[in-house]
Amino acid sequence: MREPLAADQAERLAPLLKALADPVRLRLVSIVAASEGGEACVCDLNDAFDLSQPTISHHLKVLHDAGLLDRSKRGVWVYYAVRREVLADLAALIGGNA
């Protein structure tokens, strides 16, 4: 960073960081981002954790509501995809080359 965050930038980024400040949610984002095509079915995400389906769904809702994940329903399954532009904003904040 070459200059401090403006107040509006801090207001926009704080909820994203808050949503990621949980180990399960951080792993969920990394699993989705690393999945083929940058998206993953909720059915596959449930299998990656020793947690109940409602707990995983809650974490995914927090990530979606924060703007980190997009979701789309296909039949009975929901697919999640990372919002690359949002991750790029976060990378720029912590010193990445986004």
Coordinates of C-alpha atoms in Angstrom, one line a residue:
M1 CA 0.0 0.0 0.0
R2 CA 1.2 3.4 -0.9
E3 CA -1.3 5.4 1.2
P4 CA -3.7 4.7 4.0
L5 CA -7.1 3.3 3.3
A6 CA -9.8 5.9 2.8
A7 CA -12.8 5.6 5.2
D8 CA -15.1 4.3 2.4
Q9 CA -12.5 1.6 1.5
A10 CA -12.3 0.5 5.2
E11 CA -16.1 0.3 5.4
R12 CA -16.2 -1.9 2.3
L13 CA -13.4 -4.2 3.3
A14 CA -14.1 -4.7 7.0
P15 CA -17.1 -7.0 6.5
L16 CA -15.1 -9.1 4.1
L17 CA -12.3 -9.5 6.6
K18 CA -14.8 -10.3 9.3
A19 CA -16.4 -13.0 7.2
L20 CA -13.0 -14.6 6.6
A21 CA -12.0 -14.4 10.2
D22 CA -13.2 -17.9 10.9
P23 CA -11.1 -21.0 10.0
V24 CA -14.1 -22.9 8.5
R25 CA -15.0 -19.9 6.3
L26 CA -11.4 -19.3 5.3
R27 CA -11.1 -23.0 4.2
L28 CA -14.4 -22.9 2.4
V29 CA -13.3 -19.9 0.3
S30 CA -9.9 -21.6 -0.4
I31 CA -11.7 -24.9 -1.4
V32 CA -14.1 -23.1 -3.8
A33 CA -11.3 -21.0 -5.3
A34 CA -9.1 -24.1 -5.9
S35 CA -11.9 -26.1 -7.4
E36 CA -12.1 -26.8 -11.1
G37 CA -13.6 -23.8 -12.8
G38 CA -13.5 -21.8 -9.6
E39 CA -16.8 -23.2 -8.3
A40 CA -17.9 -26.1 -6.1
C41 CA -21.1 -27.9 -5.3
V42 CA -22.4 -27.6 -1.8
C43 CA -22.5 -31.4 -1.8
D44 CA -18.7 -31.5 -2.2
L45 CA -18.1 -28.8 0.4
N46 CA -20.1 -30.7 3.0
D47 CA -17.8 -33.7 2.6
A48 CA -14.7 -31.6 3.3
F49 CA -15.6 -31.0 6.9
D50 CA -16.7 -32.9 10.0
L51 CA -19.6 -30.5 10.5
S52 CA -23.3 -30.8 9.9
Q53 CA -24.8 -29.6 6.7
P54 CA -26.8 -26.8 8.4
T55 CA -23.5 -25.5 9.9
I56 CA -21.7 -25.5 6.5
S57 CA -24.8 -23.8 4.9
H58 CA -24.6 -21.1 7.6
H59 CA -20.9 -20.4 6.9
L60 CA -21.6 -20.3 3.1
K61 CA -24.5 -17.8 3.7
V62 CA -22.1 -15.6 5.7
L63 CA -19.6 -15.7 2.9
H64 CA -22.3 -15.0 0.3
D65 CA -23.9 -12.2 2.2
A66 CA -20.5 -10.6 2.6
G67 CA -20.0 -10.7 -1.1
L68 CA -17.2 -13.2 -1.2
L69 CA -19.1 -15.9 -3.0
D70 CA -21.7 -16.1 -5.7
R71 CA -24.2 -18.9 -5.7
S72 CA -26.4 -20.5 -8.3
K73 CA -29.0 -23.3 -8.0
R74 CA -28.8 -26.2 -10.5
G75 CA -31.5 -28.7 -9.9
V76 CA -31.4 -29.7 -6.2
W77 CA -27.8 -28.5 -5.7
V78 CA -26.3 -25.1 -5.0
Y79 CA -23.0 -24.2 -6.6
Y80 CA -20.7 -21.5 -5.1
A81 CA -18.1 -19.5 -7.0
V82 CA -15.6 -17.0 -5.6
R83 CA -15.9 -13.4 -6.6
R84 CA -12.4 -12.9 -8.0
E85 CA -12.6 -9.2 -8.0
V86 CA -13.4 -9.1 -4.3
L87 CA -10.4 -11.4 -3.6
A88 CA -8.3 -9.1 -5.7
D89 CA -9.3 -6.2 -3.5
L90 CA -8.3 -8.1 -0.4
A91 CA -5.0 -9.2 -2.0
A92 CA -4.2 -5.6 -2.8
L93 CA -5.0 -4.7 0.8
I94 CA -2.5 -7.2 2.2
G95 CA 0.2 -6.4 -0.3
G96 CA -0.6 -8.8 -3.2
N97 CA -0.1 -7.9 -6.8
A98 CA -3.8 -7.8 -7.6

